[in-house]
N, CA, C and O atoms as a GROMACS GRO file, in nm:
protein
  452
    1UNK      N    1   0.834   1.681   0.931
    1UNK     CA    2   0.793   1.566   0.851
    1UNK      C    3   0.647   1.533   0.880
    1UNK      O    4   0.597   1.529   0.992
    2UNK      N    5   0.587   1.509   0.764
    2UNK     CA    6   0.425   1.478   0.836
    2UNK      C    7   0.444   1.267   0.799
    2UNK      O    8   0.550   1.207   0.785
    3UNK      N    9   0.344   1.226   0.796
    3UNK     CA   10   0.293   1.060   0.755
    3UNK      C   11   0.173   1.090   0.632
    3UNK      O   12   0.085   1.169   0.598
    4UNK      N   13   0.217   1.012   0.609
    4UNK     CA   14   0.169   0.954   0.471
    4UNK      C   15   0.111   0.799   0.487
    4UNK      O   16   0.153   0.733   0.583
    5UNK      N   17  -0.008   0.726   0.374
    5UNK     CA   18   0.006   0.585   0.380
    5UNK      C   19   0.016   0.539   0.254
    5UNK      O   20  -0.076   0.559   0.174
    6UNK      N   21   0.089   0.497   0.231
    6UNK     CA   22   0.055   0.418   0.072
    6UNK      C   23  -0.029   0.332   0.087
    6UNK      O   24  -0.060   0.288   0.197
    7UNK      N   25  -0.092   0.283  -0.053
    7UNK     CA   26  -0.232   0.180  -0.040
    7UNK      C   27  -0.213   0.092  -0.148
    7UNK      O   28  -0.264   0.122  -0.256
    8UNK      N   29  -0.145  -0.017  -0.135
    8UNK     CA   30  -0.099  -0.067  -0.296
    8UNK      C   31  -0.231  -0.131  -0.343
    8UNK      O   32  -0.298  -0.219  -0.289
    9UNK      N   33  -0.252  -0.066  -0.454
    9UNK     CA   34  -0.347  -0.135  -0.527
    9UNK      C   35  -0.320  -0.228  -0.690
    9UNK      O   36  -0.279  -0.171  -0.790
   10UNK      N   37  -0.344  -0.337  -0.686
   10UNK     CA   38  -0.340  -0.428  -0.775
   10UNK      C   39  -0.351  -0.530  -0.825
   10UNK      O   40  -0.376  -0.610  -0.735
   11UNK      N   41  -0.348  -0.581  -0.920
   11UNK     CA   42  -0.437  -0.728  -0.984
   11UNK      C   43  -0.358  -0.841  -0.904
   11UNK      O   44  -0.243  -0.829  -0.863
   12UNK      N   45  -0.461  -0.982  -0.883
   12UNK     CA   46  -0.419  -1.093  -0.839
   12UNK      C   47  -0.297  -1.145  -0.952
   12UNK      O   48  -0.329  -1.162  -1.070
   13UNK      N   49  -0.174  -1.164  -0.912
   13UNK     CA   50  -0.073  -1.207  -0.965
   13UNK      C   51  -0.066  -1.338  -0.982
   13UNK      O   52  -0.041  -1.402  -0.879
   14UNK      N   53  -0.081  -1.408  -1.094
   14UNK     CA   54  -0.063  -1.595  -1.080
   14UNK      C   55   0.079  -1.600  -1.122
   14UNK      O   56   0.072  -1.666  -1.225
   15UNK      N   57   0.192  -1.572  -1.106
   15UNK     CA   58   0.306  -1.570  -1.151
   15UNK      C   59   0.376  -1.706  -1.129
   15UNK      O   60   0.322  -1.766  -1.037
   16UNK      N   61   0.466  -1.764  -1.178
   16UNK     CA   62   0.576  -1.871  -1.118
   16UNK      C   63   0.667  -1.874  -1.018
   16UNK      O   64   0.723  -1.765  -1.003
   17UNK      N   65   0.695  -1.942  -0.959
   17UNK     CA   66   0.762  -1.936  -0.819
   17UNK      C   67   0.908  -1.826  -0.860
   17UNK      O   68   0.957  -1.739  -0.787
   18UNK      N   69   0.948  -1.864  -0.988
   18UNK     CA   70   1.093  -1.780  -1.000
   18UNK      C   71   1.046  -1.632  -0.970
   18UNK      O   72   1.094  -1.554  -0.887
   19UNK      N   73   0.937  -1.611  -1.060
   19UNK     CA   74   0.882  -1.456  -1.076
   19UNK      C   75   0.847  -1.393  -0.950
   19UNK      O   76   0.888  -1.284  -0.911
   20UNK      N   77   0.765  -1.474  -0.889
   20UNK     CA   78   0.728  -1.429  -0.722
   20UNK      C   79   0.853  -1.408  -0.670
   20UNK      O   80   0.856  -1.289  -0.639
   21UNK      N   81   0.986  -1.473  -0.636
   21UNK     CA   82   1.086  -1.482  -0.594
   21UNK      C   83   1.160  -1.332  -0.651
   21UNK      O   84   1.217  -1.257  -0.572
   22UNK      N   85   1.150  -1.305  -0.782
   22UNK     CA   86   1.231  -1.153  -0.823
   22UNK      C   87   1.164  -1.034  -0.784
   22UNK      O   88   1.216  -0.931  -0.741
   23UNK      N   89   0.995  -1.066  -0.812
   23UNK     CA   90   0.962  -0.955  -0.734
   23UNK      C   91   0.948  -0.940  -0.571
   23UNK      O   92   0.938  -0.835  -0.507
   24UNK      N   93   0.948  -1.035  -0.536
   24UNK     CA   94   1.010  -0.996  -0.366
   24UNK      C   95   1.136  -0.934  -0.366
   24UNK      O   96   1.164  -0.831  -0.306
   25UNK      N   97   1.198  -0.991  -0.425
   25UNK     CA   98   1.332  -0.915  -0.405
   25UNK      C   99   1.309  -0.763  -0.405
   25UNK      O  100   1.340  -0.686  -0.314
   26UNK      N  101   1.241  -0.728  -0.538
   26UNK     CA  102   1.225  -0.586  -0.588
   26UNK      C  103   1.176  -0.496  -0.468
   26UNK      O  104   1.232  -0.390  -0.439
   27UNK      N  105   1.016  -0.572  -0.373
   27UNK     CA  106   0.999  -0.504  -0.322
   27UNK      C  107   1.084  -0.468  -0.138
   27UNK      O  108   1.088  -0.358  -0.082
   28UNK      N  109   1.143  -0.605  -0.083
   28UNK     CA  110   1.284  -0.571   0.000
   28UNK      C  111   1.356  -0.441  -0.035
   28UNK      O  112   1.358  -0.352   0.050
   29UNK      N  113   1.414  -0.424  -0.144
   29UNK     CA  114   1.516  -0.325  -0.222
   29UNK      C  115   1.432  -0.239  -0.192
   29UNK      O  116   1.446  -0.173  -0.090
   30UNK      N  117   1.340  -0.224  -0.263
   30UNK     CA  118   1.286  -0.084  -0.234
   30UNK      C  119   1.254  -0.034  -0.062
   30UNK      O  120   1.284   0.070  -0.004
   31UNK      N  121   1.194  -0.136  -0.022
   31UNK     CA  122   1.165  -0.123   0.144
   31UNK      C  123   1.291  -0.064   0.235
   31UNK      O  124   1.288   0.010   0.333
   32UNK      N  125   1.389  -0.119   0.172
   32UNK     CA  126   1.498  -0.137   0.266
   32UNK      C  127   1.572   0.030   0.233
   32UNK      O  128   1.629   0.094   0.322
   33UNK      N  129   1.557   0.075   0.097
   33UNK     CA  130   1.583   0.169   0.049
   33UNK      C  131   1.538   0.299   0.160
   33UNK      O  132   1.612   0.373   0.225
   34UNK      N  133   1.371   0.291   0.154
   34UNK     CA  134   1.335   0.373   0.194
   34UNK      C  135   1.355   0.398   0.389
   34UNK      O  136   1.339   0.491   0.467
   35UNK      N  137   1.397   0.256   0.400
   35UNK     CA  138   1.401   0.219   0.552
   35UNK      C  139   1.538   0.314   0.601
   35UNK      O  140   1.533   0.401   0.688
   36UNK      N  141   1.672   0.272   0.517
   36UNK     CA  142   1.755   0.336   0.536
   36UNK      C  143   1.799   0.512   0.496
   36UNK      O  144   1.915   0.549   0.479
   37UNK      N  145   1.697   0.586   0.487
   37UNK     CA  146   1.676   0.693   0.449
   37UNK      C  147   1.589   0.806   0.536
   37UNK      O  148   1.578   0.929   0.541
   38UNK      N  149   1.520   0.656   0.617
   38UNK     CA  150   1.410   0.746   0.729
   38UNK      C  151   1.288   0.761   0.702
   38UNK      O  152   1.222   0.832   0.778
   39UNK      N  153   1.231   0.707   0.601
   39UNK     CA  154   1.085   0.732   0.546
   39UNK      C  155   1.026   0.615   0.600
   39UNK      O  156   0.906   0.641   0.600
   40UNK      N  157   1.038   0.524   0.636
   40UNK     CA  158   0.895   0.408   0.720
   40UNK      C  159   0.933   0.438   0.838
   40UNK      O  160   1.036   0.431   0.905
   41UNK      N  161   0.785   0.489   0.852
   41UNK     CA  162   0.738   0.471   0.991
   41UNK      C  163   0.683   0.343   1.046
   41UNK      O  164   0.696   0.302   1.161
   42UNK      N  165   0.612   0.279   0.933
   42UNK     CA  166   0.541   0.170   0.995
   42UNK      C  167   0.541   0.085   0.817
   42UNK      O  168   0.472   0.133   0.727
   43UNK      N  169   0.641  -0.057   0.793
   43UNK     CA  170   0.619  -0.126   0.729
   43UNK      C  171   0.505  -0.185   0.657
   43UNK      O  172   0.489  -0.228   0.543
   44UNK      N  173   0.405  -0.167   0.797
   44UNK     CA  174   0.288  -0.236   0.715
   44UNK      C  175   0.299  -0.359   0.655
   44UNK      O  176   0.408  -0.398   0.613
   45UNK      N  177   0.166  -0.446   0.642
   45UNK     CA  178   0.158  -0.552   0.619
   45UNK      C  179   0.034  -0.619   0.508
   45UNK      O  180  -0.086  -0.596   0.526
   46UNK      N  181   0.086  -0.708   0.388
   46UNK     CA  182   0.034  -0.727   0.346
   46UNK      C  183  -0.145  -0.777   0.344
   46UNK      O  184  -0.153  -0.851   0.442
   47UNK      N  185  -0.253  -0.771   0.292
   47UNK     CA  186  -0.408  -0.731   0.338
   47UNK      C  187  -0.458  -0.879   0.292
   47UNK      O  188  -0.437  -0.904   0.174
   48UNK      N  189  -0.527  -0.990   0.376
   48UNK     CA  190  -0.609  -1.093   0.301
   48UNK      C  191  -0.675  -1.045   0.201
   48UNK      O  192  -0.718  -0.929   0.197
   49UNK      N  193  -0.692  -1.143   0.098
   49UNK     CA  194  -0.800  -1.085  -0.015
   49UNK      C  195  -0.991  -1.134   0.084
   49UNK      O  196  -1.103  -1.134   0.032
   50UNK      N  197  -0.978  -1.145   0.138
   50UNK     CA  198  -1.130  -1.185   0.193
   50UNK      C  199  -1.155  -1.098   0.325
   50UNK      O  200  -1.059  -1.058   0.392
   51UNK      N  201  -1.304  -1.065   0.362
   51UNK     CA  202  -1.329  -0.962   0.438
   51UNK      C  203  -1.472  -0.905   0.472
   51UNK      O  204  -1.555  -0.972   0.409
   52UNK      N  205  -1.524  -0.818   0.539
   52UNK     CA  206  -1.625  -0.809   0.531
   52UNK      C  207  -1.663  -0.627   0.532
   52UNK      O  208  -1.564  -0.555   0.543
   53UNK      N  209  -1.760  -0.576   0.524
   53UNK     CA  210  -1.798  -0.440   0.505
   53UNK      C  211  -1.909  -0.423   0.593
   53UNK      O  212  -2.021  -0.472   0.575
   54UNK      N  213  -1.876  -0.356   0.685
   54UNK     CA  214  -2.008  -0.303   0.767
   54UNK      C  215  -2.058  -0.164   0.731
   54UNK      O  216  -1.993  -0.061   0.741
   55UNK      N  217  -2.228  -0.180   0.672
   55UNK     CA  218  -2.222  -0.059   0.615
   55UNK      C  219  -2.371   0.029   0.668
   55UNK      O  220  -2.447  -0.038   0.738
   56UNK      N  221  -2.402   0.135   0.646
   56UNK     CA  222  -2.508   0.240   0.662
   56UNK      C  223  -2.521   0.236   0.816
   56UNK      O  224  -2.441   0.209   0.905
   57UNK      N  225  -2.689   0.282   0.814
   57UNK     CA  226  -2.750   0.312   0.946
   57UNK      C  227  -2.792   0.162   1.060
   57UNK      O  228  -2.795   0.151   1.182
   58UNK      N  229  -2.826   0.042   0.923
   58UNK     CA  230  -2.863  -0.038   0.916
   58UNK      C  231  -2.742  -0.142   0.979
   58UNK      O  232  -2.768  -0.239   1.051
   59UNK      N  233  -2.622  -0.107   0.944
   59UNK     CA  234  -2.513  -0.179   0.986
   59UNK      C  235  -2.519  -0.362   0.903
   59UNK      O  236  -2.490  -0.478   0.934
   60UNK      N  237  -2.572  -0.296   0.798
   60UNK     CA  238  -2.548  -0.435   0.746
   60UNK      C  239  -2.396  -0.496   0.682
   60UNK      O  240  -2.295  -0.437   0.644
   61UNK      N  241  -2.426  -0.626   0.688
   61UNK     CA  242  -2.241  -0.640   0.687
   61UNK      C  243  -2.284  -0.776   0.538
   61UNK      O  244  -2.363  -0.869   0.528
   62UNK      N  245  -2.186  -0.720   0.454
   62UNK     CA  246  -2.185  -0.794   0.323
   62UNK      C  247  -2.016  -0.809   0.350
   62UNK      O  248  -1.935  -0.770   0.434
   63UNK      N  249  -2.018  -0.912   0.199
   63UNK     CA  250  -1.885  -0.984   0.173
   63UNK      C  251  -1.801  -0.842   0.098
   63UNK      O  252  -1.868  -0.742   0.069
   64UNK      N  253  -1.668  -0.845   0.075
   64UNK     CA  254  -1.591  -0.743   0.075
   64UNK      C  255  -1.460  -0.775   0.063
   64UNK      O  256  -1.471  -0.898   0.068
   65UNK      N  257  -1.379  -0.762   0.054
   65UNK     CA  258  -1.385  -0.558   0.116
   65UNK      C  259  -1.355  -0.480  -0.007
   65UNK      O  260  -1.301  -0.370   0.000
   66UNK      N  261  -1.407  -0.565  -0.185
   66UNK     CA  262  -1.384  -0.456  -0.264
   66UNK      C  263  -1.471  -0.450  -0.327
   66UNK      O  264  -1.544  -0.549  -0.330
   67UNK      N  265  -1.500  -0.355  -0.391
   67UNK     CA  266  -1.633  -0.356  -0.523
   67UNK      C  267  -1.604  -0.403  -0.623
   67UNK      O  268  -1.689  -0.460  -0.691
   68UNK      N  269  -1.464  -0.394  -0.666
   68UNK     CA  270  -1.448  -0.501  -0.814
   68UNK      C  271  -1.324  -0.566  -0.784
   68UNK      O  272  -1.268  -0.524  -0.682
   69UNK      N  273  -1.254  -0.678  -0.861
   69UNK     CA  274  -1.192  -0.730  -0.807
   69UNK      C  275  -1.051  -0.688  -0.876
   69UNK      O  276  -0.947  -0.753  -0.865
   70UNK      N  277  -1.069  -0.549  -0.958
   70UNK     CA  278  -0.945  -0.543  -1.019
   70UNK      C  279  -0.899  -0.449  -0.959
   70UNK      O  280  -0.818  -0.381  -1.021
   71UNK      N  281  -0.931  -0.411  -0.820
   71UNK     CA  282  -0.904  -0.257  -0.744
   71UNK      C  283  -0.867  -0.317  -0.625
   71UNK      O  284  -0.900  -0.251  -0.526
   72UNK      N  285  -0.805  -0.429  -0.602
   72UNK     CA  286  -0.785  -0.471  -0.469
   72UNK      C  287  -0.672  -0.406  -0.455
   72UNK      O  288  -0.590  -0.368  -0.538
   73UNK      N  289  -0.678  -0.395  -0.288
   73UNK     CA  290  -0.587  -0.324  -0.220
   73UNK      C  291  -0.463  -0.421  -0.138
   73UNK      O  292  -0.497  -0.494  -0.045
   74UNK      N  293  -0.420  -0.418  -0.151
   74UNK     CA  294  -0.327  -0.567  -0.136
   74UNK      C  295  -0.198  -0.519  -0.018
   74UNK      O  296  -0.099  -0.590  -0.005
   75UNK      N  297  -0.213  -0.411   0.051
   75UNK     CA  298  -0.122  -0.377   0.174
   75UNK      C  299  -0.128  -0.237   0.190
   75UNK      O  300  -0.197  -0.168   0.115
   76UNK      N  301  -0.053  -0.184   0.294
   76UNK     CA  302  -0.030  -0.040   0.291
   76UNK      C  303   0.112  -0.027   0.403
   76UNK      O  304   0.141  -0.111   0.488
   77UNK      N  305   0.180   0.092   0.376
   77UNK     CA  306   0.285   0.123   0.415
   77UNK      C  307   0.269   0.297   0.522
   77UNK      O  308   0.157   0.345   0.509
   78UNK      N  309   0.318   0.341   0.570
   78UNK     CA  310   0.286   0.437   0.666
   78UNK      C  311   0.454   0.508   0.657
   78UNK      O  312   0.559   0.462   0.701
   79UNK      N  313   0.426   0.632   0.582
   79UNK     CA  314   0.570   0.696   0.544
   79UNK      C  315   0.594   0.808   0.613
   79UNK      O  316   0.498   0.827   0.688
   80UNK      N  317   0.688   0.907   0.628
   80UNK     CA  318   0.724   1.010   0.677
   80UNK      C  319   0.804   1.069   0.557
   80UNK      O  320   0.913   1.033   0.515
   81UNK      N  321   0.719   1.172   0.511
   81UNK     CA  322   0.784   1.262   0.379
   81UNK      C  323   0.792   1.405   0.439
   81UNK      O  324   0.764   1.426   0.557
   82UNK      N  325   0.834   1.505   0.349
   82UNK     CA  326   0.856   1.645   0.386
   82UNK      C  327   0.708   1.693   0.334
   82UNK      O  328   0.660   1.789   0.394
   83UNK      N  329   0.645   1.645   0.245
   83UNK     CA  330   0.507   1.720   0.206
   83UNK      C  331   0.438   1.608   0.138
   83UNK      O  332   0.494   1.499   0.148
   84UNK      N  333   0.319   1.614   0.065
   84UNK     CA  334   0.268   1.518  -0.038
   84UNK      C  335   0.359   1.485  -0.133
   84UNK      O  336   0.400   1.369  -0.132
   85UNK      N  337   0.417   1.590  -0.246
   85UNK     CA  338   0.522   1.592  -0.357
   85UNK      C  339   0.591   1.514  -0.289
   85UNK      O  340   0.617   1.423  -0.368
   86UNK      N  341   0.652   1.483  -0.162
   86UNK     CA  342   0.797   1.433  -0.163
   86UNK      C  343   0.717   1.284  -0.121
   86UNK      O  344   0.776   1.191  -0.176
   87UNK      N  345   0.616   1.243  -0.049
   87UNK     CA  346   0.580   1.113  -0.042
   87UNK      C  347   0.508   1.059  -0.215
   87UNK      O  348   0.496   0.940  -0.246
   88UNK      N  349   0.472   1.167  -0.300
   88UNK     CA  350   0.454   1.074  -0.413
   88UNK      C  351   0.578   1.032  -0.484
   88UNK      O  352   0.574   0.925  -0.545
   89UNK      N  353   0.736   1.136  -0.484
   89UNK     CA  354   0.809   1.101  -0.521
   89UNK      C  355   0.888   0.945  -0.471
   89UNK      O  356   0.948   0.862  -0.540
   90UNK      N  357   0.858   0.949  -0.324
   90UNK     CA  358   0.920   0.807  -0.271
   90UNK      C  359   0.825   0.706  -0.321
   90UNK      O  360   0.868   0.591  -0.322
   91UNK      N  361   0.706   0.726  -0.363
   91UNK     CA  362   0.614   0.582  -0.398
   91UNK      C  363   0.665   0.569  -0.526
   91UNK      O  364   0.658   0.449  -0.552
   92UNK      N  365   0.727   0.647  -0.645
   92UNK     CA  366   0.743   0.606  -0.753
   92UNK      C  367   0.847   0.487  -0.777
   92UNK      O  368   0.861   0.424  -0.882
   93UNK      N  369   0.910   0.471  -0.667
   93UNK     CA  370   1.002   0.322  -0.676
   93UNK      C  371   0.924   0.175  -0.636
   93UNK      O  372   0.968   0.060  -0.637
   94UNK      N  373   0.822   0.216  -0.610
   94UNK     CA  374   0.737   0.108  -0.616
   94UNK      C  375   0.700  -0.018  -0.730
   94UNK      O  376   0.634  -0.007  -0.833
   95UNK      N  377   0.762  -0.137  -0.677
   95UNK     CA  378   0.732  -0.256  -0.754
   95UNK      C  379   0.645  -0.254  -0.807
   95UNK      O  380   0.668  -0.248  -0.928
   96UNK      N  381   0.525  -0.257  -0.780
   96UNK     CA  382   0.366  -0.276  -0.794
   96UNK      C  383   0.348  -0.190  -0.964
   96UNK      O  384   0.273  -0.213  -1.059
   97UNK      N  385   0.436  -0.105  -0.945
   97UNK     CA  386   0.397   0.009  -1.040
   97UNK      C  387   0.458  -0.078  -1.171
   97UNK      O  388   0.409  -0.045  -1.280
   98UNK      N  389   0.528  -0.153  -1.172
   98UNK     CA  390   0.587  -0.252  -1.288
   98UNK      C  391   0.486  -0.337  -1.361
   98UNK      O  392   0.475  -0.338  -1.484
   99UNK      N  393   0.392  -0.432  -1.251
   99UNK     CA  394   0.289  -0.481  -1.310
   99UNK      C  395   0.191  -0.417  -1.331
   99UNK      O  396   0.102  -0.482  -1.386
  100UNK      N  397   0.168  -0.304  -1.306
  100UNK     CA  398   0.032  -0.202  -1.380
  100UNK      C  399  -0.023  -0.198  -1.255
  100UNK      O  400  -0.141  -0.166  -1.269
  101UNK      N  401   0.002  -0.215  -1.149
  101UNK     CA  402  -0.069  -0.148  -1.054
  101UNK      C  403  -0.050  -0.044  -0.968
  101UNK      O  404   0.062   0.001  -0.992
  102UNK      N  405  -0.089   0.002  -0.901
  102UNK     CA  406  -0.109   0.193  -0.842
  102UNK      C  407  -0.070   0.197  -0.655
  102UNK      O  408  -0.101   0.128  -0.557
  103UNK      N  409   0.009   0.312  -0.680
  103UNK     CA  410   0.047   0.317  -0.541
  103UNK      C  411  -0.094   0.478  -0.506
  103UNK      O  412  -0.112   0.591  -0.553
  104UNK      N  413  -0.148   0.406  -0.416
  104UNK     CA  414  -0.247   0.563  -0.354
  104UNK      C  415  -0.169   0.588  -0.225
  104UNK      O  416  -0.150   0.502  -0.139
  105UNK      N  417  -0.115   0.748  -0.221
  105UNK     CA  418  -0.058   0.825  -0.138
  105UNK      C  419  -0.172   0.961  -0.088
  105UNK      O  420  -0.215   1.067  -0.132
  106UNK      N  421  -0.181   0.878   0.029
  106UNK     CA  422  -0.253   0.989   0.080
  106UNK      C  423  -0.162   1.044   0.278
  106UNK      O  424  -0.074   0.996   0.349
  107UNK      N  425  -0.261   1.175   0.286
  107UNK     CA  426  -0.190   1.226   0.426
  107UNK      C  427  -0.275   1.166   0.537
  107UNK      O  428  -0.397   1.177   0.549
  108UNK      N  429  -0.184   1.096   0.621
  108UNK     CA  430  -0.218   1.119   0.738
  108UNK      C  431  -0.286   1.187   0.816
  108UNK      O  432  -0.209   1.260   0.879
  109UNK      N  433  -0.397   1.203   0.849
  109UNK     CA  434  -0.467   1.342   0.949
  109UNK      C  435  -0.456   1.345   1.112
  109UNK      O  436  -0.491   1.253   1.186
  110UNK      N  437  -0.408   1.451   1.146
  110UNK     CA  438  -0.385   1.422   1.313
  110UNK      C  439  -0.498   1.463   1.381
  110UNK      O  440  -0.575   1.553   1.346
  111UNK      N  441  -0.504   1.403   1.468
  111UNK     CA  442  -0.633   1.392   1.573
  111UNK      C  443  -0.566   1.432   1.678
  111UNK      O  444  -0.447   1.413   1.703
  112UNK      N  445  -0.684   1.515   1.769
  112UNK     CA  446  -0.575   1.528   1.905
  112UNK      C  447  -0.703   1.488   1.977
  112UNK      O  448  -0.799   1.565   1.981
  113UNK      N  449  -0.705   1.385   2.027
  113UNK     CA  450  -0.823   1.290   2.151
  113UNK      C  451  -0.765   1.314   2.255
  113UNK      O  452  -0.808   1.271   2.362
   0.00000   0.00000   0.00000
C-alpha cells in the first residue's frame, strides 16, 4: 500500500444550517466508509481560510495562502491505496465533488532522513 493526500478544493459555502447539517452527514459517511475499509491513515483536518506565504530568496511573507479565492483548499486527508488508480477511485465518493468542487489526489513521496 503506498499514501496518498487528498486536497479538497472548493468554493466558500453560505448554505443554511439544515444544508450544512446534510452535508456533514455526507462527509462522516463517506469518512467512516473509507475508515472501515483501511484507507485513512490520517483524517486530517479541516484548513483556516486565512494565512500567510513565505516566499523567494527574499523571504518575503504576503497574505495567503491562495491566489484566487475560488481555488481554496479547505482540508486534506492522508490515504493508503494500492496505486494512484485505486486512491482516485476512493476520492470519487467525495462530498465536495457534489457542490462542484475537486478532490486533488496526489502520492506521497518517501524520504529516508
Amino acid at each position: 500500500m503506498s499514501e496518498f493526500v487528498f486536497l479538497y478544493r472548493g468554493k466558500d459555502w453560505t448554505t443554511s444550517p439544515a444544508e450544512m447539517q446534510q452535508r456533514m452527514q455526507k462527509w462522516s459517511a463517506w469518512m467512516k466508509e473509507l475508515c472501515a475499509k483501511g484507507h485513512v491513515k490520517d483524517p486530517g483536518h479541516p484548513l483556516e481560510r486565512t494565512g500567510k506565504i513565505v516566499e523567494g530568496k527574499q523571504k518575503a511573507v504576503v497574505d495567503g495562502p491562495f491566489a484566487e479565492a475560488k481555488d481554496v483548499i479547505g482540508g486534506y486527508t492522508i490515504i493508503e491505496a494500492e496505486d494512484l488508480a485505486h486512491a482516485v477511485e476512493l476520492s470519487k465518493g467525495c462530498p465536495i465533488l457534489d457542490g462542484g468542487g475537486a478532490v486533488e489526489v496526489r502520492p506521497i513521496m518517501k524520504l529516508s532522513l
